[in-house]
Coordinates of C-alpha atoms and ligand atoms in Angstrom, one line a residue:
M1 CA 65.3 -60.7 -152.6
T2 CA 65.4 -60.2 -148.9
E3 CA 68.8 -61.1 -147.3
M4 CA 68.4 -63.6 -144.5
M5 CA 70.4 -64.5 -141.4
K6 CA 70.3 -67.5 -139.0
R7 CA 69.7 -67.5 -135.3
I8 CA 68.8 -69.9 -132.5
V9 CA 65.9 -69.0 -130.2
Q10 CA 64.7 -70.5 -126.9
A11 CA 61.5 -72.3 -127.8
R12 CA 60.3 -73.3 -124.3
R13 CA 61.4 -73.4 -120.7
P14 CA 63.6 -76.5 -119.8
N15 CA 62.4 -79.1 -117.5
G16 CA 65.6 -80.0 -115.6
F17 CA 68.7 -80.4 -117.7
P18 CA 68.1 -78.6 -121.1
V19 CA 67.4 -80.7 -124.3
A20 CA 67.5 -79.9 -128.0
E21 CA 63.8 -79.3 -128.2
D22 CA 64.2 -76.3 -125.9
F23 CA 65.8 -74.5 -128.9
R24 CA 64.8 -73.7 -132.5
L25 CA 67.1 -72.7 -135.4
E26 CA 65.4 -70.3 -137.7
E27 CA 66.0 -67.9 -140.6
V28 CA 64.9 -64.2 -140.2
P29 CA 65.5 -61.2 -142.4
L30 CA 69.0 -59.6 -142.0
P31 CA 68.5 -56.4 -139.9
Q32 CA 69.7 -53.1 -141.2
P33 CA 71.7 -50.7 -139.0
A34 CA 70.2 -47.4 -138.0
E35 CA 72.2 -44.2 -137.4
G36 CA 74.8 -45.0 -134.7
E37 CA 74.6 -48.8 -135.2
I38 CA 76.7 -51.4 -136.8
L39 CA 75.9 -54.7 -138.7
V40 CA 78.2 -57.5 -137.8
Q41 CA 78.8 -61.0 -139.2
V42 CA 79.5 -63.2 -136.2
T43 CA 82.7 -65.4 -136.4
H44 CA 82.7 -66.9 -132.8
L45 CA 80.0 -67.0 -130.2
S46 CA 80.5 -67.7 -126.5
L47 CA 78.8 -70.5 -124.5
D48 CA 78.7 -69.7 -120.7
P49 CA 77.2 -71.5 -117.7
Y50 CA 75.0 -68.4 -116.8
M51 CA 73.0 -69.0 -120.0
R52 CA 71.4 -72.1 -118.3
G53 CA 70.1 -69.9 -115.4
R54 CA 68.6 -67.4 -117.9
M55 CA 66.6 -70.2 -119.6
D56 CA 64.4 -70.5 -116.5
D57 CA 61.6 -68.0 -115.8
V58 CA 63.0 -67.1 -112.3
A59 CA 64.2 -63.9 -110.8
S60 CA 68.0 -63.7 -110.7
Y61 CA 70.7 -61.2 -111.3
T62 CA 69.7 -60.9 -114.9
A63 CA 66.3 -61.0 -116.6
P64 CA 65.2 -64.4 -118.0
Q65 CA 65.9 -65.2 -121.6
E66 CA 62.8 -64.2 -123.6
L67 CA 61.1 -67.1 -125.5
D68 CA 61.2 -67.0 -129.3
Q69 CA 64.0 -64.5 -129.2
T70 CA 67.7 -64.9 -130.1
M71 CA 69.5 -66.7 -127.3
G72 CA 71.5 -63.9 -125.6
G73 CA 75.3 -64.0 -125.2
G74 CA 78.6 -62.5 -126.1
A75 CA 80.1 -62.9 -129.6
V76 CA 82.8 -61.6 -131.8
G77 CA 82.7 -60.8 -135.5
R78 CA 83.5 -58.5 -138.4
V79 CA 81.7 -55.2 -139.1
L80 CA 79.9 -55.5 -142.4
E81 CA 78.3 -52.1 -142.4
S82 CA 78.9 -49.1 -140.0
R83 CA 76.7 -46.1 -139.4
S84 CA 79.0 -44.9 -136.7
D85 CA 82.4 -43.2 -136.9
R86 CA 83.6 -45.6 -134.1
F87 CA 83.9 -48.5 -136.5
A88 CA 84.7 -49.2 -140.1
P89 CA 83.8 -52.2 -142.2
G90 CA 86.2 -55.0 -141.5
D91 CA 86.9 -54.1 -137.9
L92 CA 86.8 -57.0 -135.4
V93 CA 84.3 -56.3 -132.5
F94 CA 82.8 -57.9 -129.4
G95 CA 79.1 -57.4 -128.7
M96 CA 76.1 -59.2 -127.2
F97 CA 75.0 -60.6 -130.6
G98 CA 73.9 -63.9 -129.1
W99 CA 73.5 -67.3 -130.9
A100 CA 73.2 -65.8 -134.4
S101 CA 75.0 -65.5 -137.6
H102 CA 74.6 -61.7 -137.7
G103 CA 73.5 -58.9 -135.5
V104 CA 72.9 -55.2 -135.3
L105 CA 73.9 -53.2 -132.1
P106 CA 74.6 -49.6 -131.2
A107 CA 78.3 -49.0 -131.8
K108 CA 78.7 -47.8 -128.2
A109 CA 77.6 -51.2 -127.0
C110 CA 80.5 -52.9 -128.9
R111 CA 84.2 -53.1 -128.2
K112 CA 86.9 -53.0 -130.9
L113 CA 89.3 -55.9 -130.6
D114 CA 93.1 -56.1 -130.5
P115 CA 94.0 -57.2 -134.0
D116 CA 97.2 -58.9 -132.6
L117 CA 95.1 -61.5 -130.7
P118 CA 92.8 -64.2 -131.9
P119 CA 89.3 -62.7 -131.7
S120 CA 87.9 -65.6 -129.7
T121 CA 90.2 -64.5 -126.8
A122 CA 87.7 -61.7 -126.2
L123 CA 85.2 -64.4 -125.1
G124 CA 87.4 -66.2 -122.6
V125 CA 90.8 -65.3 -121.3
L126 CA 90.4 -61.6 -122.2
G127 CA 86.7 -61.4 -121.9
M128 CA 84.0 -61.8 -119.3
P129 CA 85.2 -65.1 -117.7
G130 CA 88.8 -63.9 -117.4
F131 CA 87.5 -60.6 -116.0
T132 CA 85.3 -62.5 -113.5
A133 CA 88.4 -64.2 -112.1
W134 CA 90.5 -61.1 -112.0
S135 CA 87.8 -58.8 -110.5
G136 CA 86.8 -61.3 -107.9
L137 CA 90.4 -61.8 -106.7
E138 CA 91.1 -58.1 -106.9
A139 CA 88.0 -57.1 -104.9
Y140 CA 87.7 -59.9 -102.4
G141 CA 90.7 -62.3 -102.5
K142 CA 93.1 -60.3 -100.3
L143 CA 95.8 -62.7 -101.7
K144 CA 99.0 -63.1 -99.7
A145 CA 102.1 -64.9 -100.8
G146 CA 102.4 -68.3 -99.1
E147 CA 98.6 -68.8 -98.7
T148 CA 96.7 -71.6 -100.4
L149 CA 93.8 -71.1 -102.9
A150 CA 91.5 -73.8 -104.2
V151 CA 89.2 -73.6 -107.3
A152 CA 87.1 -76.0 -109.3
A153 CA 86.1 -76.0 -113.0
A154 CA 89.8 -75.2 -113.0
T155 CA 90.6 -75.8 -116.7
G156 CA 87.7 -73.5 -117.6
P157 CA 88.2 -69.8 -118.4
V158 CA 87.3 -68.6 -114.9
G159 CA 89.1 -71.3 -112.9
S160 CA 92.3 -71.3 -115.0
M161 CA 92.6 -67.6 -114.7
V162 CA 92.0 -67.7 -110.9
G163 CA 94.7 -70.3 -110.4
Q164 CA 97.3 -68.5 -112.6
L165 CA 96.7 -65.1 -111.0
A166 CA 97.1 -66.7 -107.6
R167 CA 100.3 -68.4 -108.6
L168 CA 101.7 -65.1 -109.9
K169 CA 101.0 -63.6 -106.5
G170 CA 102.9 -66.4 -104.8
L171 CA 100.1 -68.6 -103.5
R172 CA 99.8 -72.3 -103.7
A173 CA 97.1 -73.0 -106.2
V174 CA 95.1 -76.3 -106.1
G175 CA 92.8 -77.0 -109.1
I176 CA 89.9 -79.4 -109.2
A177 CA 88.6 -80.7 -112.6
G178 CA 87.0 -83.8 -114.1
G179 CA 89.1 -86.5 -115.7
A180 CA 92.7 -87.5 -116.3
Q181 CA 93.2 -85.2 -119.3
K182 CA 92.2 -82.2 -117.3
Q183 CA 94.5 -83.2 -114.4
A184 CA 97.5 -83.1 -116.7
L185 CA 96.4 -79.7 -118.1
L186 CA 96.1 -78.2 -114.6
T187 CA 99.7 -78.8 -113.6
E188 CA 101.4 -78.8 -117.0
R189 CA 99.6 -76.1 -118.9
F190 CA 98.2 -73.9 -116.2
G191 CA 100.9 -74.4 -113.5
F192 CA 98.7 -75.4 -110.6
D193 CA 100.7 -76.9 -107.7
A194 CA 98.3 -79.8 -107.3
A195 CA 95.3 -81.2 -109.2
I196 CA 92.3 -83.2 -108.0
D197 CA 89.8 -85.2 -110.1
H198 CA 86.4 -84.6 -108.7
R199 CA 85.0 -87.5 -110.7
A200 CA 87.4 -89.8 -108.7
H201 CA 86.1 -88.4 -105.4
G202 CA 82.4 -88.5 -105.8
D203 CA 81.3 -87.3 -102.3
A204 CA 82.2 -84.6 -99.9
R205 CA 84.1 -86.9 -97.6
A206 CA 86.4 -88.3 -100.3
M207 CA 86.9 -84.8 -101.7
R208 CA 87.8 -83.5 -98.3
T209 CA 90.5 -86.2 -97.9
A210 CA 91.9 -85.4 -101.4
L211 CA 91.9 -81.7 -100.7
A212 CA 93.5 -82.1 -97.3
E213 CA 96.4 -83.9 -98.9
A214 CA 96.8 -81.3 -101.6
C215 CA 96.4 -78.4 -99.1
P216 CA 98.6 -79.4 -96.1
D217 CA 98.3 -75.9 -94.6
G218 CA 94.5 -75.7 -95.2
I219 CA 92.6 -73.4 -97.6
D220 CA 92.8 -69.6 -97.3
V221 CA 90.8 -68.7 -100.4
Y222 CA 88.2 -71.0 -101.8
F223 CA 86.9 -69.6 -105.2
E224 CA 83.5 -71.3 -105.5
N225 CA 82.6 -72.2 -109.1
V226 CA 80.7 -75.5 -108.7
G227 CA 78.9 -76.4 -105.4
G228 CA 78.2 -80.1 -104.9
A229 CA 80.7 -82.4 -103.3
V230 CA 83.6 -80.1 -104.0
T231 CA 82.2 -77.5 -101.7
G232 CA 81.3 -80.0 -99.1
G233 CA 85.0 -81.2 -99.1
A234 CA 86.5 -77.7 -99.2
L235 CA 84.6 -75.8 -96.5
P236 CA 85.9 -77.9 -93.5
L237 CA 89.4 -77.1 -94.6
M238 CA 89.1 -73.3 -94.5
N239 CA 91.7 -71.5 -92.3
L240 CA 91.1 -68.8 -89.8
H241 CA 90.1 -65.5 -91.6
G242 CA 89.6 -67.5 -94.9
R243 CA 87.8 -66.0 -97.8
I244 CA 85.1 -67.8 -99.8
I245 CA 84.3 -66.1 -103.1
V246 CA 81.0 -67.4 -104.4
C247 CA 81.2 -67.1 -108.2
G248 CA 79.0 -69.9 -109.4
M249 CA 77.5 -73.3 -108.5
I250 CA 77.2 -75.2 -111.8
A251 CA 76.5 -78.5 -110.1
W252 CA 73.1 -77.2 -109.1
Y253 CA 72.1 -75.1 -112.1
S254 CA 69.5 -77.5 -113.5
G255 CA 67.8 -78.1 -110.1
E256 CA 69.9 -81.1 -109.2
T257 CA 69.0 -82.6 -105.9
D258 CA 72.2 -84.6 -105.4
E259 CA 73.1 -83.5 -101.9
T260 CA 76.5 -85.2 -101.7
G261 CA 78.0 -81.8 -101.0
A262 CA 75.4 -80.6 -98.5
M263 CA 76.4 -79.6 -95.0
P264 CA 73.8 -78.7 -92.4
L265 CA 73.3 -74.9 -92.2
Q266 CA 74.2 -75.1 -88.5
K267 CA 77.6 -76.5 -89.3
I268 CA 78.3 -73.9 -92.0
W269 CA 77.2 -71.0 -89.7
R270 CA 79.3 -72.3 -86.8
M271 CA 82.3 -72.6 -89.1
A272 CA 81.8 -69.1 -90.4
L273 CA 81.9 -67.8 -86.8
V274 CA 84.7 -70.0 -85.4
K275 CA 87.0 -69.4 -88.4
R276 CA 85.8 -65.8 -88.9
L277 CA 85.3 -66.5 -92.6
T278 CA 84.3 -63.9 -95.2
I279 CA 81.7 -65.3 -97.6
Q280 CA 81.4 -63.0 -100.5
G281 CA 79.1 -63.2 -103.5
L282 CA 80.7 -62.1 -106.8
L283 CA 79.0 -60.7 -109.8
Q284 CA 81.4 -59.5 -112.5
T285 CA 79.0 -56.8 -113.7
D286 CA 79.5 -55.0 -110.4
H287 CA 83.1 -54.4 -111.3
V288 CA 82.7 -53.5 -114.9
A289 CA 84.2 -50.0 -114.4
R290 CA 87.5 -51.9 -114.0
F291 CA 87.4 -53.8 -117.2
G292 CA 90.0 -51.4 -118.8
D293 CA 92.4 -52.0 -115.9
F294 CA 91.9 -55.7 -116.4
L295 CA 92.8 -55.5 -120.1
R296 CA 95.8 -53.3 -119.4
E297 CA 97.2 -55.7 -116.8
V298 CA 96.3 -59.1 -118.3
T299 CA 96.7 -58.6 -122.1
P300 CA 100.5 -58.3 -121.9
L301 CA 100.6 -61.4 -119.7
V302 CA 98.6 -63.3 -122.3
K303 CA 100.7 -62.0 -125.2
S304 CA 103.9 -63.0 -123.3
G305 CA 102.6 -66.5 -122.5
Q306 CA 102.7 -65.8 -118.7
I307 CA 99.0 -66.5 -118.7
A308 CA 98.0 -69.6 -120.7
Y309 CA 94.6 -70.2 -122.1
L310 CA 92.7 -73.0 -123.8
E311 CA 89.7 -72.9 -126.1
D312 CA 87.3 -75.7 -127.1
V313 CA 86.0 -74.8 -130.5
A314 CA 82.7 -76.3 -131.8
E315 CA 81.8 -75.6 -135.4
G316 CA 78.5 -74.4 -136.9
L317 CA 75.6 -72.5 -135.4
E318 CA 73.4 -75.6 -135.7
N319 CA 75.8 -77.4 -133.3
T320 CA 75.5 -74.7 -130.6
P321 CA 72.9 -76.4 -128.3
A322 CA 74.9 -79.7 -128.3
A323 CA 78.1 -77.8 -127.4
F324 CA 76.2 -76.0 -124.7
F325 CA 74.9 -79.2 -123.1
S326 CA 78.4 -80.7 -123.3
M327 CA 79.9 -77.6 -121.5
L328 CA 77.4 -77.9 -118.7
R329 CA 78.4 -81.5 -118.2
G330 CA 82.2 -80.8 -118.3
G331 CA 82.7 -82.1 -121.9
N332 CA 84.5 -78.8 -122.7
T333 CA 88.3 -78.6 -122.4
G334 CA 88.9 -74.9 -122.0
K335 CA 86.6 -72.0 -122.9
Q336 CA 83.7 -73.2 -125.0
V337 CA 83.2 -71.2 -128.2
V338 CA 81.4 -71.9 -131.4
K339 CA 83.0 -70.9 -134.7
L340 CA 80.5 -70.0 -137.4
Ligands
NAP401 P1 83.7 -73.7 -117.6 O1 84.7 -74.1 -116.6 O2 84.1 -73.6 -119.0 O3 82.5 -74.8 -117.7 C1 81.9 -75.3 -116.6 C2 82.7 -76.5 -116.0 O4 82.1 -76.8 -114.7 C3 82.6 -77.8 -116.7 O5 83.6 -77.8 -117.8 C4 82.9 -78.8 -115.7 O6 84.3 -79.0 -115.6 C5 82.5 -78.1 -114.4 N1 81.4 -78.8 -113.7 C6 80.2 -79.1 -114.3 N2 79.4 -79.8 -113.4 C7 80.2 -80.0 -112.3 C8 80.1 -80.6 -111.0 N3 78.9 -81.3 -110.7 N4 81.1 -80.6 -110.1 C9 82.3 -80.0 -110.4 N5 82.5 -79.4 -111.6 C10 81.5 -79.4 -112.5 O7 82.9 -72.5 -117.1 P2 83.3 -71.0 -116.7 O8 82.8 -70.1 -117.8 O9 84.8 -70.9 -116.4 O10 82.5 -70.7 -115.4 C11 82.9 -71.3 -114.1 C12 81.9 -70.8 -113.1 O11 81.9 -69.4 -112.9 C13 80.4 -71.2 -113.4 O12 79.8 -71.6 -112.2 C14 79.8 -69.9 -113.8 O13 78.5 -69.8 -113.7 C15 80.6 -68.9 -113.0 N6 80.6 -67.5 -113.5 C16 80.2 -66.6 -112.6 C17 80.3 -65.2 -113.0 C18 79.9 -64.2 -112.0 O14 79.9 -63.0 -112.3 N7 79.5 -64.6 -110.8 C19 80.8 -64.9 -114.3 C20 81.2 -65.9 -115.1 C21 81.2 -67.3 -114.7 P3 85.0 -80.4 -115.1 O15 85.2 -81.2 -116.3 O16 86.3 -79.9 -114.5 O17 84.1 -81.0 -114.1

């Protein structure tokens, strides 16, 4: 009898915010590894905001997700069968296996995991999101002790790493996140100097007032994760020679037209000139040659507890779309993974 595996494919392009009908759970024959490949049973898969962008058929920094194919994404799992001398059955690996129970990839496209750490850390704090934070600050942050950094989605894997790295370098770190529970996490678990609830400050003016109070010396580094009202509140507080690292803008990923954060382009341009701002787009893949440096520097900090992390674990492949929608709306508390 043919052995089968489960996977979730994108069934159609979403119309605005994605819904369950945009996906389909199906069974397909278990693939067999060719020479140089490994067959892996996935234990945890990663849910990331960029996946929403790939669901649309628009040109971006990655190709759109193909319809009727396994939803792409990072995952970790155990090697079932290896046709490469890089891996043995039982090894824990990271690879782009997507939303699936199993996958086959070339061994050279996979990374062996540190057996002393929970495998799911390779999807968040010690994976792509943690690396995004680290590489963005390394390349563009020009962090100086005594300065102030602000970041939103600050309990997530990117934002929490940004804040903690800034604190380790002696900056004042101000975190923005939604809801009372996340405020407590920001200061108590991640060590932010101040926390702001963006849900309690629904437009740019209110956000600006809250940020001004939390950043009495202005903002030197604004790490942009969200867009919307948070951005509208933060930009006017930028200091001379401030750095804006544009990493993501999740408030606008489903074509939202809520312009509570919008500032006229003339104002933004004038501010960039008067304050001599640096506005720098960040794409972590540009820095991938430094991934080893990141792991060498940050792994010991995670093991010693100097860098804290938090994961939100949904269970079951069939619950992946619901966990994905929840993450896009801020329902996740920490890095969203799905345990299979
Ligand atoms: P995450 O924080 O785990 O999840 C996204 C968070 O965004 C939600 O939990 C929610 O948190 C917040 N959010 C959603 N809508 C919002 C809104 N309208 N206003 C304010 N906050 C909102 O995600 P992540 O993986 O760490 O990613 C954070 C950002 O980095 C995303 O924009 C992502 O696309 C970007 N990113 C970029 C790169 C790159 O190479 N450029 C790589 C990785 C990630 P709250 O409950 O706090 O609202």
